[in-house]
mmCIF file with all atom_site columns, C-alpha atoms in Angstrom:
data_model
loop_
_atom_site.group_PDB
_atom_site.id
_atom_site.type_symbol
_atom_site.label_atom_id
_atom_site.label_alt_id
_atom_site.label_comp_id
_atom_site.label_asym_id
_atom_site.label_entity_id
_atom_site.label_seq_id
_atom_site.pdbx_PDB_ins_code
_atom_site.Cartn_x
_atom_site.Cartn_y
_atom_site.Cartn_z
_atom_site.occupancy
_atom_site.B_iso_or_equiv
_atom_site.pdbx_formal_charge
_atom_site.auth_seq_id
_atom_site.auth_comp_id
_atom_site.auth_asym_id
_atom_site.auth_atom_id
_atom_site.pdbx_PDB_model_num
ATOM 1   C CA . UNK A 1 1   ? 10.769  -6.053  0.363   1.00 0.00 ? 1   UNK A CA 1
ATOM 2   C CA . UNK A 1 2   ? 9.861   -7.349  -2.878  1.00 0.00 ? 2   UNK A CA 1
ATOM 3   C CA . UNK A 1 3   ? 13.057  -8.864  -3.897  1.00 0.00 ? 3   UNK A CA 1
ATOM 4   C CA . UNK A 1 4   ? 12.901  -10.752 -0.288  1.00 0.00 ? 4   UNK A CA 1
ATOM 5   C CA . UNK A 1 5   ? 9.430   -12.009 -1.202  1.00 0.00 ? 5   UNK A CA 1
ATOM 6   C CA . UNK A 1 6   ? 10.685  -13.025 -4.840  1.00 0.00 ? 6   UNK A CA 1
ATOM 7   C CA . UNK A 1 7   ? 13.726  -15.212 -3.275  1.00 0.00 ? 7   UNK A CA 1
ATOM 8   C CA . UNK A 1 8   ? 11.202  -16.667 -0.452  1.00 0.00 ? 8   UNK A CA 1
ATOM 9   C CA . UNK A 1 9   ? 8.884   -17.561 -3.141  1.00 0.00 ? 9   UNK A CA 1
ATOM 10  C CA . UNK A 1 10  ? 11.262  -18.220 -6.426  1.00 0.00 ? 10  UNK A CA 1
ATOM 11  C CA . UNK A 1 11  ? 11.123  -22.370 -5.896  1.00 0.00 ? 11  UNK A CA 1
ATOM 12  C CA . UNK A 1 12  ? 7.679   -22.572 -5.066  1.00 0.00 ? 12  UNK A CA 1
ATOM 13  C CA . UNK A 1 13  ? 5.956   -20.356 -7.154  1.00 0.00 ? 13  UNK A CA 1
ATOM 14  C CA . UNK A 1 14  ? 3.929   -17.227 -7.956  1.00 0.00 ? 14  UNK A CA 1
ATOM 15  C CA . UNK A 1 15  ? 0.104   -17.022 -7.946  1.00 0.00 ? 15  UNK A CA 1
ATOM 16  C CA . UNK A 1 16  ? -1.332  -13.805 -10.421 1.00 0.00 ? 16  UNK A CA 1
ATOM 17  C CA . UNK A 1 17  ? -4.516  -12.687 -10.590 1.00 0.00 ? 17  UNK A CA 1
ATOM 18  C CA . UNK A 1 18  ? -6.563  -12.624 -13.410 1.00 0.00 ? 18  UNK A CA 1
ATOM 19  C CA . UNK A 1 19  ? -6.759  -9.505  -14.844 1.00 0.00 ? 19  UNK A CA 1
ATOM 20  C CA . UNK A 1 20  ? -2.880  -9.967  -14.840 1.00 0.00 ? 20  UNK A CA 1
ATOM 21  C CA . UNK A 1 21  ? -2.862  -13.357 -16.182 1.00 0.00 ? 21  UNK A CA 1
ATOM 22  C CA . UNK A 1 22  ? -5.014  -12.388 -19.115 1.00 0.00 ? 22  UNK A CA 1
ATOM 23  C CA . UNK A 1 23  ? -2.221  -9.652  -19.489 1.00 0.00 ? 23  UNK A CA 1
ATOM 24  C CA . UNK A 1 24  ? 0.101   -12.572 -19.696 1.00 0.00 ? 24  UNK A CA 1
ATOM 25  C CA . UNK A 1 25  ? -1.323  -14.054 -22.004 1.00 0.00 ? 25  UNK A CA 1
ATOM 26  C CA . UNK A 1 26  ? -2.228  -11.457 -24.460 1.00 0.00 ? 26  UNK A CA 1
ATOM 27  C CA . UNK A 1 27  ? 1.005   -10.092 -24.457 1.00 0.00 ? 27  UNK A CA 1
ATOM 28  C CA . UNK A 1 28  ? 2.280   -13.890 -25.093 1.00 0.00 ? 28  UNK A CA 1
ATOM 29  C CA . UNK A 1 29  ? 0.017   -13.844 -27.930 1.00 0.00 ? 29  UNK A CA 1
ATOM 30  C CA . UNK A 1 30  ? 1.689   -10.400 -29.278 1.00 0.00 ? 30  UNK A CA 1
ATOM 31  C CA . UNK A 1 31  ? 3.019   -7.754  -27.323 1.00 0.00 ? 31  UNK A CA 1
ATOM 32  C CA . UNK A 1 32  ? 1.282   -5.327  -29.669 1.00 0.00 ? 32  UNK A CA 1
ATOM 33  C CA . UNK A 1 33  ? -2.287  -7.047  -28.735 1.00 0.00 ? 33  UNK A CA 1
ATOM 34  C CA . UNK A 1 34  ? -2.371  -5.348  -25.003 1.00 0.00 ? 34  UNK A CA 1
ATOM 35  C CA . UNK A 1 35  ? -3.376  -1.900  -26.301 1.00 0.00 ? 35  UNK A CA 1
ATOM 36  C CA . UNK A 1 36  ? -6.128  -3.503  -28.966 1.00 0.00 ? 36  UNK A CA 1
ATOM 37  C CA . UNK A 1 37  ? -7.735  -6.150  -26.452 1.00 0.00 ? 37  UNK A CA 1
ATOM 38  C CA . UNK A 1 38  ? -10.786 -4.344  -24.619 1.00 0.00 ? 38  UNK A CA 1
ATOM 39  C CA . UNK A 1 39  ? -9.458  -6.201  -21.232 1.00 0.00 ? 39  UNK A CA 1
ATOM 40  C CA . UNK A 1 40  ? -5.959  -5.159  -21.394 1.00 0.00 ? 40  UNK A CA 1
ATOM 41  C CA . UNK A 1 41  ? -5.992  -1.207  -22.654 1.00 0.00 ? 41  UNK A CA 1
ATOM 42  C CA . UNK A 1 42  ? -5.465  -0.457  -19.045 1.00 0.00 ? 42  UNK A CA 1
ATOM 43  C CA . UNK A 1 43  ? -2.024  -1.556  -19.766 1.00 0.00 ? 43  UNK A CA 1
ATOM 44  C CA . UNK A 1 44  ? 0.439   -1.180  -21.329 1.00 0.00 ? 44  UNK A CA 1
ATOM 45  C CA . UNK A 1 45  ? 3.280   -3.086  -23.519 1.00 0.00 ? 45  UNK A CA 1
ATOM 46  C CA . UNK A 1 46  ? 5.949   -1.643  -20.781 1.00 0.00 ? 46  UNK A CA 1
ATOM 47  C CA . UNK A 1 47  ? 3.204   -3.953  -18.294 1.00 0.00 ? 47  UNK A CA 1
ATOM 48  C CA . UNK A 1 48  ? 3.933   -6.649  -19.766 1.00 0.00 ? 48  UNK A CA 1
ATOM 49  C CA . UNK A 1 49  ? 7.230   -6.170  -19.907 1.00 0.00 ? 49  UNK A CA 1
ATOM 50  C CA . UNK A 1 50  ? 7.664   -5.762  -16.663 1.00 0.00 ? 50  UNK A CA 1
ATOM 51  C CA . UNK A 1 51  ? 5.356   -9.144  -15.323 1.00 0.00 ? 51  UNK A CA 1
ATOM 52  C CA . UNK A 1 52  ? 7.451   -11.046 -18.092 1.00 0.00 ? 52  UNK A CA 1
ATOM 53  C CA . UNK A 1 53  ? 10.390  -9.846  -15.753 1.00 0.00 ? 53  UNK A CA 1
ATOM 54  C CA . UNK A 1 54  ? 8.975   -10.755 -12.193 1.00 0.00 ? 54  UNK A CA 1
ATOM 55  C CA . UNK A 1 55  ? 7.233   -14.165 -13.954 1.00 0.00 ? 55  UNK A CA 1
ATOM 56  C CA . UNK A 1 56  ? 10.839  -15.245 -14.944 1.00 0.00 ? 56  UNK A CA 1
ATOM 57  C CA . UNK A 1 57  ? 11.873  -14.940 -11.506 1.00 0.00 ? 57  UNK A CA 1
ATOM 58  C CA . UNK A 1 58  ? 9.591   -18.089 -10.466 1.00 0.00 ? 58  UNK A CA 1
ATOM 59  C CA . UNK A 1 59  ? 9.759   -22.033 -11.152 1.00 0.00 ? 59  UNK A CA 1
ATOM 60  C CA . UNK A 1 60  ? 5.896   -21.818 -11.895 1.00 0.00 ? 60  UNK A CA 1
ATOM 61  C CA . UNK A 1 61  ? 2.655   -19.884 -12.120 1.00 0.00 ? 61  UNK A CA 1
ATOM 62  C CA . UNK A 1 62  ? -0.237  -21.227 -9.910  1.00 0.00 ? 62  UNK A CA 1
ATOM 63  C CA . UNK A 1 63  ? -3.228  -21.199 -10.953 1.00 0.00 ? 63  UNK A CA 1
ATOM 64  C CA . UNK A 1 64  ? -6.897  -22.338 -10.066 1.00 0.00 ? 64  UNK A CA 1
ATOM 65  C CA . UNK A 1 65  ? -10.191 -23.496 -12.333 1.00 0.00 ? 65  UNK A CA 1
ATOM 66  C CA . UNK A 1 66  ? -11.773 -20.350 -10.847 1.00 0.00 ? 66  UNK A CA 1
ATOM 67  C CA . UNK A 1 67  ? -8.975  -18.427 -11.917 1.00 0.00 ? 67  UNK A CA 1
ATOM 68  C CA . UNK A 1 68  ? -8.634  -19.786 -15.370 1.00 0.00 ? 68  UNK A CA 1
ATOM 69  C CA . UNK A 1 69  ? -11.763 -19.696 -16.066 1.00 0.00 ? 69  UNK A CA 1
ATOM 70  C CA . UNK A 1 70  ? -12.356 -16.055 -15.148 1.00 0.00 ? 70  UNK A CA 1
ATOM 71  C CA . UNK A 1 71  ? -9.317  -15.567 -17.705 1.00 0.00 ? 71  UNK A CA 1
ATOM 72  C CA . UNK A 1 72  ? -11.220 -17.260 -20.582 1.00 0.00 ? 72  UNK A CA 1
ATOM 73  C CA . UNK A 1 73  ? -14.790 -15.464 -19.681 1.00 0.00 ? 73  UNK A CA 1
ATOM 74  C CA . UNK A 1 74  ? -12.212 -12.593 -19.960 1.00 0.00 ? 74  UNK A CA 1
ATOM 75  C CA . UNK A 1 75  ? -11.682 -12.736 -23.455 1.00 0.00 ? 75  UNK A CA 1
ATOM 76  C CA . UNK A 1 76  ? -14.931 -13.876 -24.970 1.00 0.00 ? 76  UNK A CA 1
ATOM 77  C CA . UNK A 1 77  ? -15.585 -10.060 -26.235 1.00 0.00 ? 77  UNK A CA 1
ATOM 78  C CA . UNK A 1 78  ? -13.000 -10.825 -28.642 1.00 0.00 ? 78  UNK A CA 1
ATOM 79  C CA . UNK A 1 79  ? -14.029 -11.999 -31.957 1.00 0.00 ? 79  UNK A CA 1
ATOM 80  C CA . UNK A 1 80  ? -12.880 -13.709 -34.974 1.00 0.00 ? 80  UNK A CA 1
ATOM 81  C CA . UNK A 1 81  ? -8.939  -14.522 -36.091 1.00 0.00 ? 81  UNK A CA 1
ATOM 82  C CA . UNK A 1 82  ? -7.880  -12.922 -32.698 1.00 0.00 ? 82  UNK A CA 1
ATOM 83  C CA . UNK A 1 83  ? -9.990  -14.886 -30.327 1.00 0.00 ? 83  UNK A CA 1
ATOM 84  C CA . UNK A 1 84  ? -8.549  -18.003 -31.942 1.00 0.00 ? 84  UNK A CA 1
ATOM 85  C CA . UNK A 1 85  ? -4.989  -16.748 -31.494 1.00 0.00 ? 85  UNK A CA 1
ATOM 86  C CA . UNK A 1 86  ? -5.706  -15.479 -27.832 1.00 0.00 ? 86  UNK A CA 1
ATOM 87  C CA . UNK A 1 87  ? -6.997  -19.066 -27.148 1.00 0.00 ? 87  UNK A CA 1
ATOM 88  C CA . UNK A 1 88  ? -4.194  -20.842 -29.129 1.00 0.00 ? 88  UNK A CA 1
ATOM 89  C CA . UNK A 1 89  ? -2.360  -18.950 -26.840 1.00 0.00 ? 89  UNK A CA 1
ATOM 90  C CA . UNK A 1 90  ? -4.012  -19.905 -23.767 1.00 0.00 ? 90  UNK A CA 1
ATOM 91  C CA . UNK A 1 91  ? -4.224  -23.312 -24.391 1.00 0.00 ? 91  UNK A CA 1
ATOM 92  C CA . UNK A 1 92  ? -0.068  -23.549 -24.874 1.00 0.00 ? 92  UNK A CA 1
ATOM 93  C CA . UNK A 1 93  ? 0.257   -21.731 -21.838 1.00 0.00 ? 93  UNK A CA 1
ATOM 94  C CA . UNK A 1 94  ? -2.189  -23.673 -19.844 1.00 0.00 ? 94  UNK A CA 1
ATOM 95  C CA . UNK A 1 95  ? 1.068   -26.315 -20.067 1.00 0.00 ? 95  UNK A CA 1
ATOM 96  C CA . UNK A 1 96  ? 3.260   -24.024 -18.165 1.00 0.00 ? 96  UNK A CA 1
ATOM 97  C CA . UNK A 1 97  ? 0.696   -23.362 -15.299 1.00 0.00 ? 97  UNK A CA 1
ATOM 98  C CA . UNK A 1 98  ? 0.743   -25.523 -12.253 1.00 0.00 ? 98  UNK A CA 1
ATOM 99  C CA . UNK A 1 99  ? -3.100  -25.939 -11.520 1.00 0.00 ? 99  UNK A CA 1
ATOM 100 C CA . UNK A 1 100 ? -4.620  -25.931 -8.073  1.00 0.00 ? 100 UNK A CA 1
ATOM 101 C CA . UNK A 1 101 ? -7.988  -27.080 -7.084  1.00 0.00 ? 101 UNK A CA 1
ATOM 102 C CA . UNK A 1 102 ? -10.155 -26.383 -4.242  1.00 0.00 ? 102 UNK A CA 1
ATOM 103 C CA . UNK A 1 103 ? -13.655 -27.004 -4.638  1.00 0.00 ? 103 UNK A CA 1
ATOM 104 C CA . UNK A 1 104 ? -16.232 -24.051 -4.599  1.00 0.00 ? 104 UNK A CA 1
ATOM 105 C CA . UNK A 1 105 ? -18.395 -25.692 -1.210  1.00 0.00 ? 105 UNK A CA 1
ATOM 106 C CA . UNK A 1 106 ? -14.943 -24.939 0.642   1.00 0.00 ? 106 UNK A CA 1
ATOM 107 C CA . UNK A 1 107 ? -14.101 -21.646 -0.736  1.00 0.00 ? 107 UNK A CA 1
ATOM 108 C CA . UNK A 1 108 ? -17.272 -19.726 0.206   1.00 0.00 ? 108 UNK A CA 1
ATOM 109 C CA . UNK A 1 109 ? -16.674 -20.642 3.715   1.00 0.00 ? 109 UNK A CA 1
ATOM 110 C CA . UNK A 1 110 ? -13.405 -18.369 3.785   1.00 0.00 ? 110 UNK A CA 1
ATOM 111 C CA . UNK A 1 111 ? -13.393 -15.096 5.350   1.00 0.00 ? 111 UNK A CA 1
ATOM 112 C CA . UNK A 1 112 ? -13.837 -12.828 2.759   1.00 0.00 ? 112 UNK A CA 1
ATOM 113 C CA . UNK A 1 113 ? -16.159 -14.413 0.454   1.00 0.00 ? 113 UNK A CA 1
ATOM 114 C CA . UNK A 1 114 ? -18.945 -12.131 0.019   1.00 0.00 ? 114 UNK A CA 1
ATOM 115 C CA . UNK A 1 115 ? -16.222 -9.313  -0.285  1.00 0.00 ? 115 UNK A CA 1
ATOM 116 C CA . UNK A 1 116 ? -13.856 -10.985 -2.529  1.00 0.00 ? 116 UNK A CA 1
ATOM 117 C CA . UNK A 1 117 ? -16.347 -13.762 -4.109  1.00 0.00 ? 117 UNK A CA 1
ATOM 118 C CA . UNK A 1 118 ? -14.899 -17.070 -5.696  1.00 0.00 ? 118 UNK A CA 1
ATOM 119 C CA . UNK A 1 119 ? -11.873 -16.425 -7.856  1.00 0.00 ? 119 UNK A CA 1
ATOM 120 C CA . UNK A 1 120 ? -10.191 -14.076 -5.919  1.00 0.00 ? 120 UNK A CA 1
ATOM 121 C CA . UNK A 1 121 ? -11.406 -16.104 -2.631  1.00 0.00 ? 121 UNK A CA 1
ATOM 122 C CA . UNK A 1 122 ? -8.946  -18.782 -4.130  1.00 0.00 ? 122 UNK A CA 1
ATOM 123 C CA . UNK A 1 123 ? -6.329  -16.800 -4.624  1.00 0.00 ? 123 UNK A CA 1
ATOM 124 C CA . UNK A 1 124 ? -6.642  -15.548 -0.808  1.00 0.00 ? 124 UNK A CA 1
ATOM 125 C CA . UNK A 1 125 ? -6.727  -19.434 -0.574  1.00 0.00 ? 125 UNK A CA 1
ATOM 126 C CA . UNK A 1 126 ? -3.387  -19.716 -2.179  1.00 0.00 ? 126 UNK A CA 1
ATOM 127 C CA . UNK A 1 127 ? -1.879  -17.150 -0.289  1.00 0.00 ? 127 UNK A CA 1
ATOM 128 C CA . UNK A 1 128 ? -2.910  -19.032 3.406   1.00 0.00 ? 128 UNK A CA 1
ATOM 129 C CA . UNK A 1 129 ? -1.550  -21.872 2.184   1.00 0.00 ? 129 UNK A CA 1
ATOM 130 C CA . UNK A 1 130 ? 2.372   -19.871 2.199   1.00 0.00 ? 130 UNK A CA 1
ATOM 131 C CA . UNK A 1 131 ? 2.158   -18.826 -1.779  1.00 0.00 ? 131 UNK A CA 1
ATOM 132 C CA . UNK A 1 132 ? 2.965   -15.439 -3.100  1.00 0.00 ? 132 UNK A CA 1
ATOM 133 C CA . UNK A 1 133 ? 0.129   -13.598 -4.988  1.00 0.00 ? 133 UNK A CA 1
ATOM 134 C CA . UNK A 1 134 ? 0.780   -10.253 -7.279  1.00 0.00 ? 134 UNK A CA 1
ATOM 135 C CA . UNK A 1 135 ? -2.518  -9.022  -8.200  1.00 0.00 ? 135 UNK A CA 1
ATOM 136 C CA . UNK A 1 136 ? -3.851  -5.526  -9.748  1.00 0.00 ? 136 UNK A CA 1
ATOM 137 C CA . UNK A 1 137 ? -7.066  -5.747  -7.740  1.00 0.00 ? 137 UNK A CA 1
ATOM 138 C CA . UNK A 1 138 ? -6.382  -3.318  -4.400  1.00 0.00 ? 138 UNK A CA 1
ATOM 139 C CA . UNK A 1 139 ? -9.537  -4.735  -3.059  1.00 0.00 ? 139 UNK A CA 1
ATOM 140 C CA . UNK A 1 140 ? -7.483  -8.395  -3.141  1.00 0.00 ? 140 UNK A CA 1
ATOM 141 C CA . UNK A 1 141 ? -4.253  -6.420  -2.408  1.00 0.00 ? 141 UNK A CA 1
ATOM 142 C CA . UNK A 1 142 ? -5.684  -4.775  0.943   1.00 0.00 ? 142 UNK A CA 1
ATOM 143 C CA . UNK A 1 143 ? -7.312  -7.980  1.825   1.00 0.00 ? 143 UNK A CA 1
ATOM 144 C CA . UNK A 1 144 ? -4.355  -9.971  2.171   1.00 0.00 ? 144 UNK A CA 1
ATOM 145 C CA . UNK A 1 145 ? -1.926  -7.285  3.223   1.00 0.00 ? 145 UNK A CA 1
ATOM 146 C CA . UNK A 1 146 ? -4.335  -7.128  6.543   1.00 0.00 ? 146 UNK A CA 1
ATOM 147 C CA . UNK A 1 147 ? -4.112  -11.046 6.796   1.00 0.00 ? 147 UNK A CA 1
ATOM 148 C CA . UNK A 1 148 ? -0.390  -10.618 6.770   1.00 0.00 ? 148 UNK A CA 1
ATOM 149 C CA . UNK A 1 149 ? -0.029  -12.899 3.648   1.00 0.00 ? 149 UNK A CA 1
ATOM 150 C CA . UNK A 1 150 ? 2.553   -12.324 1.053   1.00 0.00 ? 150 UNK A CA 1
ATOM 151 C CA . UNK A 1 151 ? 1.137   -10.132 -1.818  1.00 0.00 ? 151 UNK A CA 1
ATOM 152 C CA . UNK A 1 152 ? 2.998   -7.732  -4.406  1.00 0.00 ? 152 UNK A CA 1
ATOM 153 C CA . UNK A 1 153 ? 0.777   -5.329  -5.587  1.00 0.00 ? 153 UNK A CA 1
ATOM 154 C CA . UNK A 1 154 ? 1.801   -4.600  -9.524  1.00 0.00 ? 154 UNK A CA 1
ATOM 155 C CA . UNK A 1 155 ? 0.956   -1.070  -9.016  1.00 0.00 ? 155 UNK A CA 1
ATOM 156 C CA . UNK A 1 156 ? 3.523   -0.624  -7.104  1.00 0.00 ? 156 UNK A CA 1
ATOM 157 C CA . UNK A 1 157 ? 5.922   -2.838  -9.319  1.00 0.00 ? 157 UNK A CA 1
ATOM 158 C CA . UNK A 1 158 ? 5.314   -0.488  -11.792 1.00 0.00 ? 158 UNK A CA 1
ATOM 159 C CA . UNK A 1 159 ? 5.694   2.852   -9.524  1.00 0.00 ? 159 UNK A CA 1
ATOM 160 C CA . UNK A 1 160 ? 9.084   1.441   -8.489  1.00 0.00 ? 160 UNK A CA 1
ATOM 161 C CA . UNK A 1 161 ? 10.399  -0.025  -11.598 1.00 0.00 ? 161 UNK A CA 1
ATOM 162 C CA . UNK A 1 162 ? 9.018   3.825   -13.792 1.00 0.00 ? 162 UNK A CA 1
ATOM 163 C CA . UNK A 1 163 ? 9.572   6.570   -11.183 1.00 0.00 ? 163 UNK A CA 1
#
């Protein structure tokens, strides 16, 4: 199932969430950051292995403002030489990300708003419009999965890919 959704998807692009996308980035900034960064102890280096290894599978990462900018209010706990690197980071891989906008008046008029509220409302955006999502966030996961979009949840990436 997941390897059908990666070929469906591989030319047009993945959309990831942004607790994942801050994992992206972290681990972009070093690999041995994940476990010292307050938003990304949940995971692990392996984690970012493994996203490195469904990322590479796509022509682009989508993103939106809401998205990016709940990845940036993300890291602000972070302080001194390591905020600047996380951001250094961000801001080179801001160049790889293919940027979406739909403006906030629109997106609180989706089903799912009050549940989901603005970021992940985009996302759920994304995903109407035909894009693949992977997401951490089983409140997004089930949410879409019921819609009948096209959603890989990464805990099961993980389950599959560790036994």
């Amino acid at each position: 199932m997941i390897d059908q959704l990666i070929i469906k998807h591989r030319n047009t692009g993945i959309v990831v969430d942004a607790n994942l996308l801050v994992l992206h980035v972290v681990g972009r900034a070093g690999r041995d950051l994940i476990t010292r960064c307050k938003r990304t102890e949940v995971f692990t280096p392996e984690d970012f292995d493994l996203l490195q290894l469904v990322l590479k599978e796509f022509r682009s990462i989508i993103t939106t403002p809401h998205i990016l900018t709940e990845v940036s209010n993300l890291t602000e706990s972070i302080k001194g030489d390591l905020r600047r690197t996380l951001l250094d980071t961000f801001v080179l891989e801001l160049n790889t990300f293919h940027e979406q906008f739909r403006a906030a008046e629109v997106l609180t008029g989706h089903p799912g708003f009050r549940l989901l509220g603005l970021s992940d409302t985009g996302i759920a955006d994304l995903a109407q419009r035909s894009h693949l999502v992977i997401t951490v966030d089983f409140l997004l996961y089930a949410h879409l999965v019921e819609r009948e979009f096209d959603v890989i949840n990464f805990n099961h990436l993980r389950t599959f890919f560790n036994g």
